XYZ file of C-alpha atoms in Angstrom:
668
model
C -0.024 -0.046 -0.120
C 2.761 2.306 0.840
C 4.732 1.520 -2.142
C 1.504 2.119 -4.355
C 1.009 5.588 -2.660
C 4.657 6.393 -3.283
C 4.245 5.775 -7.004
C 0.901 7.618 -7.184
C 2.374 10.780 -5.573
C 5.482 10.690 -7.802
C 3.324 10.590 -10.861
C 1.017 13.248 -9.432
C 3.878 15.424 -8.823
C 5.184 15.038 -12.317
C 1.948 15.949 -13.837
C 1.590 19.074 -11.532
C 5.053 20.115 -12.373
C 4.367 20.002 -16.163
C 1.115 21.818 -15.964
C 2.789 24.569 -13.714
C 5.300 25.086 -16.464
C 2.990 25.269 -19.230
C 0.716 28.012 -17.175
C 3.820 30.130 -16.720
C 4.825 29.985 -20.299
C 1.301 30.956 -21.120
C 1.151 33.778 -18.756
C 4.656 35.249 -19.808
C 3.520 35.014 -23.453
C -0.050 36.843 -22.654
C 2.012 39.438 -20.588
C 4.318 40.057 -23.207
C 1.848 41.342 -25.657
C 1.422 44.701 -23.868
C -2.145 44.333 -22.998
C -2.275 43.167 -19.415
C -5.577 44.575 -19.103
C -6.917 42.702 -21.902
C -5.402 39.281 -20.665
C -6.964 39.984 -17.081
C -10.383 40.243 -18.602
C -10.084 36.895 -20.489
C -8.718 34.809 -17.690
C -10.878 33.709 -14.662
C -9.541 35.565 -11.451
C -10.875 32.893 -8.925
C -8.405 30.116 -7.799
C -9.241 26.382 -8.772
C -10.369 24.041 -5.725
C -8.024 21.368 -4.566
C -7.925 18.468 -6.616
C -8.113 15.176 -4.639
C -6.996 11.828 -6.217
C -7.969 8.488 -4.688
C -6.395 5.226 -5.226
C -9.346 4.192 -7.265
C -8.555 7.032 -9.526
C -5.041 5.674 -10.220
C -6.262 2.026 -10.747
C -5.813 0.536 -14.199
C -9.017 1.344 -16.510
C -10.570 3.669 -14.028
C -13.084 5.994 -15.617
C -12.669 9.494 -15.153
C -14.856 11.193 -12.414
C -16.679 14.623 -12.908
C -15.119 17.393 -11.064
C -17.416 18.296 -8.244
C -14.956 19.833 -5.948
C -15.282 23.375 -7.386
C -18.970 23.146 -6.775
C -19.192 21.936 -3.267
C -16.804 21.388 -0.225
C -15.490 17.842 0.558
C -17.855 15.800 2.799
C -16.787 16.008 6.266
C -17.576 12.308 6.750
C -14.809 11.159 4.249
C -12.020 9.520 6.119
C -8.780 11.806 6.227
C -6.469 8.907 5.930
C -7.814 8.058 2.421
C -7.151 11.447 0.702
C -4.062 13.273 -0.148
C -4.696 17.008 -0.355
C -2.997 18.820 -3.090
C -2.071 22.455 -2.188
C -3.986 25.105 -4.109
C -0.863 27.172 -4.812
C -0.604 26.206 -8.604
C -3.446 27.688 -10.858
C -4.746 25.350 -13.521
C -3.479 26.026 -17.100
C -5.494 28.819 -19.047
C -6.794 27.770 -22.558
C -6.809 30.851 -24.765
C -9.067 30.422 -27.896
C -8.495 31.898 -31.346
C -11.433 34.431 -30.548
C -9.522 35.416 -27.318
C -6.415 35.933 -29.256
C -8.235 38.294 -31.577
C -9.474 40.223 -28.715
C -6.106 40.539 -27.023
C -4.705 41.884 -30.261
C -7.481 44.372 -30.681
C -6.901 45.594 -27.178
C -3.214 45.855 -27.786
C -3.298 47.550 -31.070
C -2.708 51.306 -31.067
C -5.630 53.392 -31.700
C -4.326 54.831 -34.847
C -4.368 51.506 -36.407
C -7.527 50.131 -35.750
C -10.416 49.884 -38.279
C -13.970 49.522 -38.145
C -13.967 46.265 -40.308
C -12.441 43.139 -38.557
C -11.344 41.839 -41.972
C -8.797 44.564 -42.285
C -7.093 44.084 -38.839
C -3.776 42.499 -38.459
C -1.413 41.694 -35.699
C 1.101 44.530 -34.787
C 2.598 42.895 -31.765
C 6.486 43.006 -31.529
C 7.964 39.973 -33.111
C 11.009 40.105 -31.143
C 9.092 39.947 -27.834
C 6.750 37.242 -28.674
C 9.091 35.119 -30.881
C 6.297 34.848 -33.438
C 6.884 34.940 -37.240
C 5.900 38.755 -38.559
C 2.923 38.944 -40.612
C 3.251 41.572 -43.499
C -0.289 43.720 -44.290
C -2.256 41.995 -47.064
C -1.737 43.515 -50.417
C -4.976 44.075 -52.652
C -5.177 41.472 -55.209
C -7.014 42.335 -58.381
C -8.975 39.737 -60.392
C -8.274 39.525 -64.094
C -11.501 41.238 -64.946
C -10.444 44.115 -62.658
C -7.111 44.472 -64.309
C -8.715 44.565 -67.819
C -11.174 47.363 -66.393
C -8.293 49.320 -65.373
C -6.665 48.891 -68.748
C -10.134 49.926 -70.607
C -10.217 53.194 -68.377
C -6.624 53.940 -69.721
C -7.296 53.372 -73.259
C -10.430 55.261 -73.193
C -8.698 58.015 -71.583
C -6.139 58.393 -74.642
C -7.323 61.168 -76.684
C -4.674 59.961 -79.505
C -6.934 56.873 -80.104
C -8.698 57.718 -83.210
C -10.914 54.629 -83.415
C -13.717 56.421 -81.602
C -14.847 59.965 -81.764
C -14.902 62.055 -78.511
C -18.411 61.581 -77.854
C -18.369 57.943 -78.456
C -15.147 57.501 -76.235
C -17.054 59.469 -73.508
C -20.114 57.299 -73.837
C -17.873 54.037 -73.455
C -16.152 55.353 -70.600
C -19.250 56.078 -68.680
C -20.722 52.820 -69.592
C -17.909 50.827 -68.353
C -17.839 53.083 -65.266
C -21.240 52.049 -64.603
C -20.306 48.393 -64.819
C -17.557 48.900 -62.319
C -15.113 48.601 -65.377
C -16.083 44.897 -65.875
C -15.507 43.865 -69.746
C -18.751 43.141 -71.808
C -17.272 40.528 -74.007
C -14.990 38.414 -71.731
C -15.391 36.588 -68.445
C -12.139 36.093 -66.558
C -10.134 36.349 -69.796
C -12.376 34.005 -71.938
C -14.740 35.010 -74.699
C -18.243 34.752 -73.436
C -21.352 33.532 -74.973
C -22.574 37.136 -75.582
C -19.506 37.980 -77.474
C -20.042 34.778 -79.644
C -23.362 35.829 -80.469
C -22.667 39.220 -81.777
C -19.822 37.929 -83.689
C -22.081 35.552 -85.487
C -24.203 38.360 -86.465
C -21.196 40.498 -87.709
C -20.006 37.538 -89.932
C -23.406 37.150 -91.500
C -23.625 40.838 -92.618
C -23.645 39.671 -96.212
C -27.098 38.359 -95.826
C -28.219 42.113 -95.594
C -26.329 43.340 -98.566
C -23.437 44.502 -96.341
C -19.800 43.681 -96.316
C -18.531 41.632 -93.063
C -15.101 43.169 -93.783
C -16.670 46.428 -92.406
C -17.198 44.760 -89.196
C -13.871 42.674 -88.411
C -14.231 40.385 -85.609
C -11.026 40.346 -83.338
C -9.446 37.061 -82.122
C -8.427 36.418 -78.586
C -5.861 33.884 -77.618
C -6.290 31.643 -74.601
C -3.539 33.237 -72.340
C -3.963 36.829 -73.287
C -2.850 39.671 -71.088
C -4.981 42.286 -69.532
C -3.863 44.684 -72.155
C -4.602 42.363 -74.952
C -8.077 41.496 -73.303
C -8.899 45.310 -73.328
C -7.672 45.691 -76.973
C -10.180 42.837 -77.855
C -13.027 44.404 -75.906
C -12.584 47.908 -77.703
C -12.116 46.390 -81.145
C -15.517 44.255 -80.694
C -17.061 47.589 -79.401
C -16.102 49.247 -82.519
C -17.378 46.590 -84.755
C -20.731 46.185 -83.057
C -21.242 50.063 -82.913
C -20.367 50.413 -86.411
C -22.942 47.446 -87.391
C -25.612 48.969 -85.257
C -25.456 52.322 -87.047
C -25.385 50.947 -90.467
C -28.196 48.464 -89.731
C -30.225 51.492 -88.298
C -29.761 54.215 -90.873
C -27.827 52.708 -93.651
C -24.271 51.763 -94.949
C -24.323 54.724 -97.238
C -25.672 58.202 -96.140
C -28.639 59.230 -98.348
C -27.210 62.634 -98.791
C -24.407 61.420 -100.881
C -26.838 59.824 -103.449
C -28.939 62.765 -104.234
C -30.235 66.284 -103.166
C -33.881 65.166 -103.320
C -33.689 62.704 -100.560
C -34.322 63.418 -96.858
C -34.873 60.905 -94.094
C -34.772 62.086 -90.487
C -33.612 58.791 -88.877
C -30.985 59.058 -86.055
C -28.261 56.431 -85.478
C -28.436 54.898 -82.048
C -26.354 56.138 -79.313
C -23.326 53.912 -78.218
C -24.246 53.460 -74.468
C -27.829 52.473 -75.627
C -26.524 49.750 -77.902
C -24.056 48.286 -75.562
C -26.857 48.664 -72.750
C -29.348 46.695 -74.741
C -26.565 43.827 -75.774
C -25.655 43.616 -72.071
C -28.914 42.889 -70.783
C -30.585 41.126 -73.544
C -31.298 37.326 -73.337
C -30.204 36.996 -76.913
C -27.473 39.351 -77.961
C -27.659 38.408 -81.651
C -31.330 38.837 -81.805
C -30.940 42.272 -80.146
C -28.076 43.442 -82.592
C -30.383 42.095 -85.417
C -33.282 44.213 -84.373
C -31.544 47.460 -85.499
C -32.315 46.217 -88.994
C -35.605 46.739 -90.545
C -38.066 44.087 -89.395
C -40.999 44.691 -91.617
C -42.227 42.431 -94.122
C -41.026 44.048 -97.400
C -37.380 43.964 -96.054
C -37.366 40.417 -94.672
C -38.885 39.204 -98.006
C -36.388 40.922 -100.220
C -33.541 39.661 -97.748
C -34.677 36.118 -98.410
C -34.610 36.627 -102.041
C -31.136 37.797 -101.844
C -30.033 34.651 -100.002
C -32.053 32.583 -102.464
C -30.127 34.216 -105.393
C -26.663 33.822 -104.010
C -27.484 30.315 -103.081
C -28.006 29.396 -106.865
C -25.325 27.944 -109.106
C -25.452 26.624 -112.829
C -23.740 23.307 -111.762
C -26.045 22.674 -108.810
C -23.100 22.540 -106.275
C -23.432 24.397 -102.989
C -21.995 27.921 -102.889
C -19.399 28.985 -100.139
C -21.257 31.576 -98.184
C -19.937 35.192 -97.835
C -18.207 36.373 -94.602
C -15.276 38.340 -93.399
C -11.979 37.984 -95.225
C -9.984 34.949 -93.837
C -6.389 35.254 -92.916
C -3.986 32.850 -91.195
C -4.960 31.891 -87.868
C -8.746 33.012 -88.011
C -11.630 30.737 -87.134
C -14.391 30.262 -89.535
C -17.293 27.682 -90.002
C -16.729 27.852 -93.914
C -13.071 26.687 -93.747
C -13.926 22.906 -93.881
C -16.142 23.459 -96.892
C -13.290 25.712 -98.450
C -10.685 22.890 -98.058
C -13.123 20.491 -99.743
C -13.716 22.848 -102.515
C -9.806 23.544 -103.091
C -8.731 20.050 -102.240
C -6.547 21.195 -99.466
C -5.411 19.011 -96.597
C -6.224 19.614 -92.838
C -9.051 19.380 -90.541
C -10.816 21.672 -88.135
C -12.007 25.314 -88.485
C -8.809 27.250 -88.435
C -7.735 28.954 -91.609
C -4.153 27.552 -91.470
C -1.200 28.257 -93.908
C -1.797 25.250 -96.263
C -5.279 26.478 -96.771
C -4.114 29.897 -97.538
C -1.397 28.470 -99.791
C -4.142 26.769 -101.806
C -6.254 30.042 -102.007
C -3.455 31.819 -103.467
C -2.635 29.480 -106.115
C -6.680 29.546 -106.723
C -6.448 33.318 -106.917
C -3.532 33.254 -109.299
C -5.402 30.844 -111.555
C -8.235 33.034 -111.728
C -6.251 36.388 -112.492
C -6.807 37.820 -108.909
C -3.993 39.266 -106.773
C -2.504 36.052 -104.859
C -2.750 37.341 -101.359
C -3.915 34.243 -99.825
C -6.566 35.935 -98.133
C -10.118 34.670 -98.930
C -11.978 37.704 -99.483
C -15.387 38.532 -101.359
C -13.590 38.521 -104.819
C -12.495 34.930 -104.088
C -15.789 33.900 -103.039
C -17.253 35.167 -106.279
C -14.408 33.666 -108.136
C -15.246 30.204 -106.281
C -18.929 30.212 -106.556
C -18.791 30.724 -110.354
C -21.028 32.850 -112.587
C -24.180 34.191 -111.227
C -26.351 37.307 -111.887
C -24.301 39.797 -109.926
C -26.308 42.627 -111.338
C -29.616 41.322 -109.891
C -27.934 40.691 -106.454
C -26.349 44.127 -106.535
C -29.755 45.693 -107.341
C -31.340 43.829 -104.310
C -28.672 44.921 -101.903
C -29.146 48.594 -103.013
C -32.777 48.315 -102.301
C -32.102 46.858 -98.834
C -29.847 49.799 -98.246
C -32.571 52.278 -99.439
C -35.024 50.440 -96.914
C -32.384 51.059 -94.014
C -32.780 54.781 -94.632
C -36.621 54.635 -94.191
C -37.717 54.915 -90.380
C -37.993 51.144 -89.547
C -41.269 51.601 -87.676
C -43.556 52.553 -90.705
C -46.482 52.898 -88.687
C -49.386 50.649 -87.730
C -51.328 52.431 -90.764
C -49.312 54.097 -93.219
C -48.933 54.935 -96.949
C -46.155 53.818 -99.303
C -45.230 55.225 -102.752
C -43.037 53.203 -104.790
C -41.922 55.453 -107.539
C -40.332 53.020 -109.939
C -43.630 50.982 -109.771
C -45.831 54.031 -110.070
C -47.971 52.673 -107.316
C -49.448 53.858 -103.958
C -50.447 51.450 -101.231
C -52.222 52.110 -97.998
C -51.184 49.421 -95.239
C -52.625 48.451 -91.897
C -50.790 46.107 -89.683
C -48.172 45.196 -92.520
C -51.017 44.003 -94.923
C -51.988 46.018 -98.025
C -55.452 47.853 -97.422
C -55.972 49.597 -100.617
C -53.832 50.465 -103.698
C -54.010 52.633 -106.771
C -51.910 53.946 -109.732
C -49.907 57.228 -109.437
C -48.187 59.516 -111.814
C -44.671 60.496 -110.377
C -41.972 63.124 -111.244
C -40.191 62.764 -114.611
C -36.270 62.193 -114.584
C -35.741 65.957 -114.767
C -38.021 66.775 -112.051
C -37.798 63.579 -109.902
C -40.292 62.829 -106.977
C -38.238 63.183 -103.978
C -37.526 60.460 -101.328
C -38.711 61.217 -97.917
C -40.879 60.270 -94.969
C -43.617 62.859 -93.577
C -46.956 62.482 -92.076
C -50.080 63.349 -93.813
C -52.174 65.939 -91.504
C -55.131 67.051 -93.670
C -56.940 66.753 -96.997
C -58.041 69.725 -98.753
C -61.223 69.641 -101.065
C -61.377 72.026 -103.657
C -57.764 73.206 -103.350
C -56.330 76.311 -104.703
C -52.976 75.701 -106.623
C -50.170 77.749 -105.355
C -47.556 77.251 -107.918
C -44.230 76.119 -106.571
C -41.344 78.469 -107.135
C -39.545 76.106 -109.370
C -42.274 76.256 -111.820
C -42.791 79.954 -111.587
C -39.086 80.805 -112.252
C -38.147 77.897 -114.473
C -41.304 77.661 -116.707
C -43.921 80.122 -116.322
C -42.007 83.461 -116.109
C -40.173 82.521 -119.280
C -43.396 81.797 -120.979
C -44.847 85.057 -119.846
C -41.973 86.929 -121.475
C -42.905 85.620 -124.779
C -46.572 85.866 -124.259
C -47.810 88.158 -121.416
C -51.383 86.673 -121.730
C -50.587 82.985 -121.716
C -50.960 82.513 -117.871
C -54.459 84.305 -117.880
C -55.532 82.191 -120.627
C -54.611 79.012 -118.478
C -56.673 80.580 -115.595
C -53.721 81.502 -113.597
C -53.489 84.572 -111.243
C -50.198 86.562 -111.042
C -49.179 88.836 -108.585
C -46.161 90.323 -106.619
C -45.232 89.639 -103.044
C -44.019 92.353 -100.750
C -40.531 90.905 -100.922
C -40.504 91.511 -104.629
C -41.048 87.684 -105.462
C -43.749 86.402 -107.991
C -46.623 84.551 -106.866
C -49.045 82.306 -109.209
C -52.029 80.456 -108.269
C -55.097 78.946 -109.603
C -58.371 79.050 -108.132
C -60.349 75.961 -107.105
C -62.480 74.472 -110.144
C -62.728 71.440 -112.407
C -59.870 72.618 -114.285
C -57.528 73.103 -111.543
C -53.995 71.449 -111.996
C -54.584 69.713 -108.607
C -58.005 68.340 -109.438
C -60.575 68.162 -106.651
C -58.655 66.781 -103.776
C -55.188 67.495 -102.292
C -53.508 65.372 -99.735
C -51.240 67.266 -97.403
C -47.878 66.061 -95.740
C -45.969 69.315 -95.533
C -42.192 68.718 -96.442
C -39.279 70.944 -97.694
C -39.857 70.041 -101.375
C -43.394 71.357 -101.583
C -44.647 68.006 -103.020
C -48.008 66.565 -102.092
C -50.630 63.878 -103.765
C -53.724 65.255 -105.521
C -56.247 64.422 -108.041
C -55.695 65.483 -111.665
C -58.156 66.538 -114.769
C -55.554 64.365 -117.048
C -56.799 61.040 -116.591
C -55.413 59.484 -119.483
C -52.026 59.105 -118.222
C -52.902 56.453 -116.079
C -53.241 54.033 -118.758
C -49.572 54.198 -119.379
C -47.343 51.453 -118.175
C -44.326 54.182 -117.305
C -46.009 57.155 -115.613
C -43.284 59.649 -114.895
C -44.704 62.831 -116.106
C -44.979 65.314 -113.206
C -42.916 68.115 -111.656
C -42.374 65.889 -108.597
C -45.824 65.793 -107.122
C -48.053 62.455 -107.128
C -51.143 62.368 -109.242
C -53.697 59.611 -107.764
C -55.857 57.731 -110.090
C -58.763 57.524 -107.529
C -58.415 60.326 -105.126
C -61.968 60.141 -103.825
C -61.809 56.596 -102.828
C -58.252 57.169 -101.475
C -59.808 59.929 -99.311
C -62.262 57.556 -97.958
C -59.651 54.880 -97.067
C -57.593 57.566 -95.284
C -60.484 59.275 -93.394
C -61.620 55.662 -92.435
C -58.502 55.479 -90.545
C -58.116 58.868 -89.068
C -61.755 59.523 -88.544
C -63.389 56.330 -88.341
C -66.820 57.480 -86.495
C -67.498 60.148 -89.196
C -68.509 57.770 -92.114
C -66.859 59.353 -94.890
C -67.504 57.724 -98.228
C -66.397 58.608 -101.771
C -69.917 59.686 -102.694
C -70.054 61.944 -99.670
C -66.702 63.336 -100.534
C -67.931 64.011 -104.265
C -70.786 65.804 -102.968
C -68.402 68.325 -101.378
C -66.924 69.329 -104.751
C -67.479 73.076 -105.396
C -65.743 76.516 -105.196
C -64.630 76.779 -101.654
C -61.881 74.970 -99.908
C -62.524 72.578 -97.250
C -59.970 71.027 -94.999
C -60.462 67.756 -93.263
C -57.920 67.424 -90.395
C -56.620 64.143 -88.992
C -56.568 63.906 -85.245
C -53.776 61.481 -85.692
C -51.314 62.055 -88.539
C -50.652 59.014 -90.891
C -46.968 58.410 -91.931
C -46.405 58.562 -95.785
C -43.145 57.032 -97.223
C -41.790 57.848 -100.629
C -39.669 54.963 -101.345
C -37.525 53.864 -104.444
C -37.879 50.121 -104.866
C -36.542 48.790 -108.159
C -36.582 45.245 -106.485
C -39.418 43.970 -104.407
C -41.369 40.940 -103.721
C -45.056 40.708 -104.797
C -47.895 39.044 -103.155
C -47.448 35.885 -104.914
C -43.932 35.857 -103.397
C -42.158 36.533 -106.925
C -39.244 38.802 -107.020
C -39.999 41.856 -109.260
C -37.505 44.144 -111.030
C -38.427 47.581 -112.393
C -36.674 50.242 -114.374
C -34.538 52.433 -112.500
C -36.229 55.649 -113.763
C -33.928 58.062 -111.860
C -30.623 56.309 -112.058
C -30.507 55.710 -108.191
C -29.406 52.107 -108.178
C -26.122 52.681 -110.003
C -25.168 55.394 -107.676
C -25.978 53.280 -104.443
C -24.183 50.338 -105.709
C -20.961 52.496 -106.652
C -21.135 53.935 -103.047
C -21.218 50.435 -101.555
C -18.406 48.840 -103.846
C -15.778 51.607 -104.357
C -13.349 53.109 -102.417
C -15.900 55.612 -101.304
C -17.154 52.845 -98.857
C -14.544 54.286 -96.415
C -16.512 57.522 -95.729
C -19.691 56.606 -97.501
C -21.715 56.646 -94.138
C -20.624 60.274 -93.331
C -23.220 62.596 -94.493
C -22.476 65.523 -96.697
C -23.916 69.113 -96.556
C -26.885 69.499 -98.706
C -27.728 73.085 -99.976
C -31.193 74.276 -100.263
C -32.443 74.207 -103.831
C -32.430 77.740 -105.193
C -35.535 76.958 -107.305
C -37.507 75.957 -104.339
C -36.923 79.475 -102.588
C -38.826 82.612 -103.309
C -36.565 85.076 -105.046
C -36.943 88.643 -106.464
C -37.966 88.575 -110.020
C -36.784 91.644 -112.293
C -39.749 91.236 -114.518
C -42.992 93.440 -115.253
C -46.268 92.024 -114.674
C -48.952 92.588 -117.104
C -51.203 94.585 -114.691
C -47.945 96.670 -113.552
C -47.777 100.178 -115.165
C -44.011 101.030 -116.381
C -42.391 103.312 -113.743
C -41.517 106.992 -114.743
C -37.996 107.545 -114.311
C -37.049 110.465 -111.962
C -34.437 111.475 -114.552
C -36.036 111.141 -118.042
C -32.600 111.272 -119.643
C -31.811 107.889 -118.349
C -34.491 106.463 -120.716
C -32.228 106.746 -123.517
C -30.187 103.831 -122.235
C -33.235 101.622 -121.631
């Protein structure tokens, strides 16, 4: 028994000695932090109760007993000889958790280094005093997208970068700033689905008669640097914005074609385009929406695809797309390899295929560049009706000038067809023949809104007719205008005014359809009905003569004033000597168009004569070197013939003025 107790006492002494050493080490480490107040707040101040160890506790396999000594004093009934009291001089080890350590560090940190955010706190204790490994402050680590964003901000801030004008560059900077500089076309350095969608739309530009080379698709390698990714981002921005502008208002600005064309359509803003593409569920469809979406445009576009898909030998034609250079990816590559007999696999335009293209170009008399461009596509596909395809492309271009929203109810005049149609919900409601301007005085191309109809109109002769025709005729025969029923007077500014009162013989007939415009043209009745029997009806000075004006008025009034029950008979009953204006509460859009190619109701492609020579001018602008600047408008001067001007002529009713100095009459 004594021997057993001796062994137990020795073991217990060793345990207590190790515990005391650990406690002293912990106390020293905590005190060395320089925050004794914090340590005292975390460590219990009460001394632990004596620990009593019995022989049973030391027996092999004995289970640990709960510590009840701290809760209640030992029972007085316990025999004193059976226990060994341990002096309460050595405190039990204090366990400091990670949370306690954080509180200690916070208490020890100088006030100047404390921050409100726990995430930003770092230990500042003296490494020499604690023996700990020094911890450096954490540096901010930028993600790849954030690095690209910083490069974008830097590039857009360069005024020497000429790819964007100042307005567009500012809009892009604002757009990316609102996105926290996050790139639009890449995610963590990889081309995203949004970019692939718009790239597909850009490469298919030829389907709308556009040239894909005008909208280059940039390439991005897998391990691109932030600078390269930012450059890719801005290049794709440039192509997308250029495409959206051309789709919305035309590849060639109408002001470069003729002075009698005016369409007030504004190109979309850069921020609006990118904002729409950023939020659209289908970016390709969103970009395509900038093209006209009405039935006439889509039907003509389908005919272009059909025409380009035809070939005499029945083999499939290679599609148009961007010019291919070595290293570019394109879905046409496998088919191109097959047609040229070049070795290789995949969709990469490699050197072997470029060499095959170069040999093909040399054989066809083309410049052997090795670049597969539109000329090489034409040569590879073989003979086709290039002229018809060009005419369709020119007509698609002119449709892009016209407001894309034609209106729920609207009027379309097709000048080369000499026809007028009224549409409702994209369906023809009514149509009639018209006489349009002759080539020397063409009917202008424009969009305006019809605001009212005049029954029994007075004809106020346009200045162009007054000065170019009537005044010269009056110089030869002073009575000619009076015999025509025209009234001649002089305005206060000295200009000549000629008019014709209402009546059966009025040049405007019984009804005038008014859509005020800068060219002073309108639609009207005519006493010369025989001209409607001709196939080619280009005889007027620019206005449009309508074959069935009373029926036309009935159709328009059924749209504008449906509750008033206007009929052709009721309108004819209003014929007389006094002018009557019927105003539309809601104006009706009127589009004067030039369609030498269109699809009829039977789905057949119809080609008409180019009466004003507009096709050749548009085709030249689309294909020549003018393409580089063709989308830039040019200043249009007001036609002098359309403006009133002082006439140095004497009217028949005017008496000759006596000279103050009669001698001067000698020199008259």
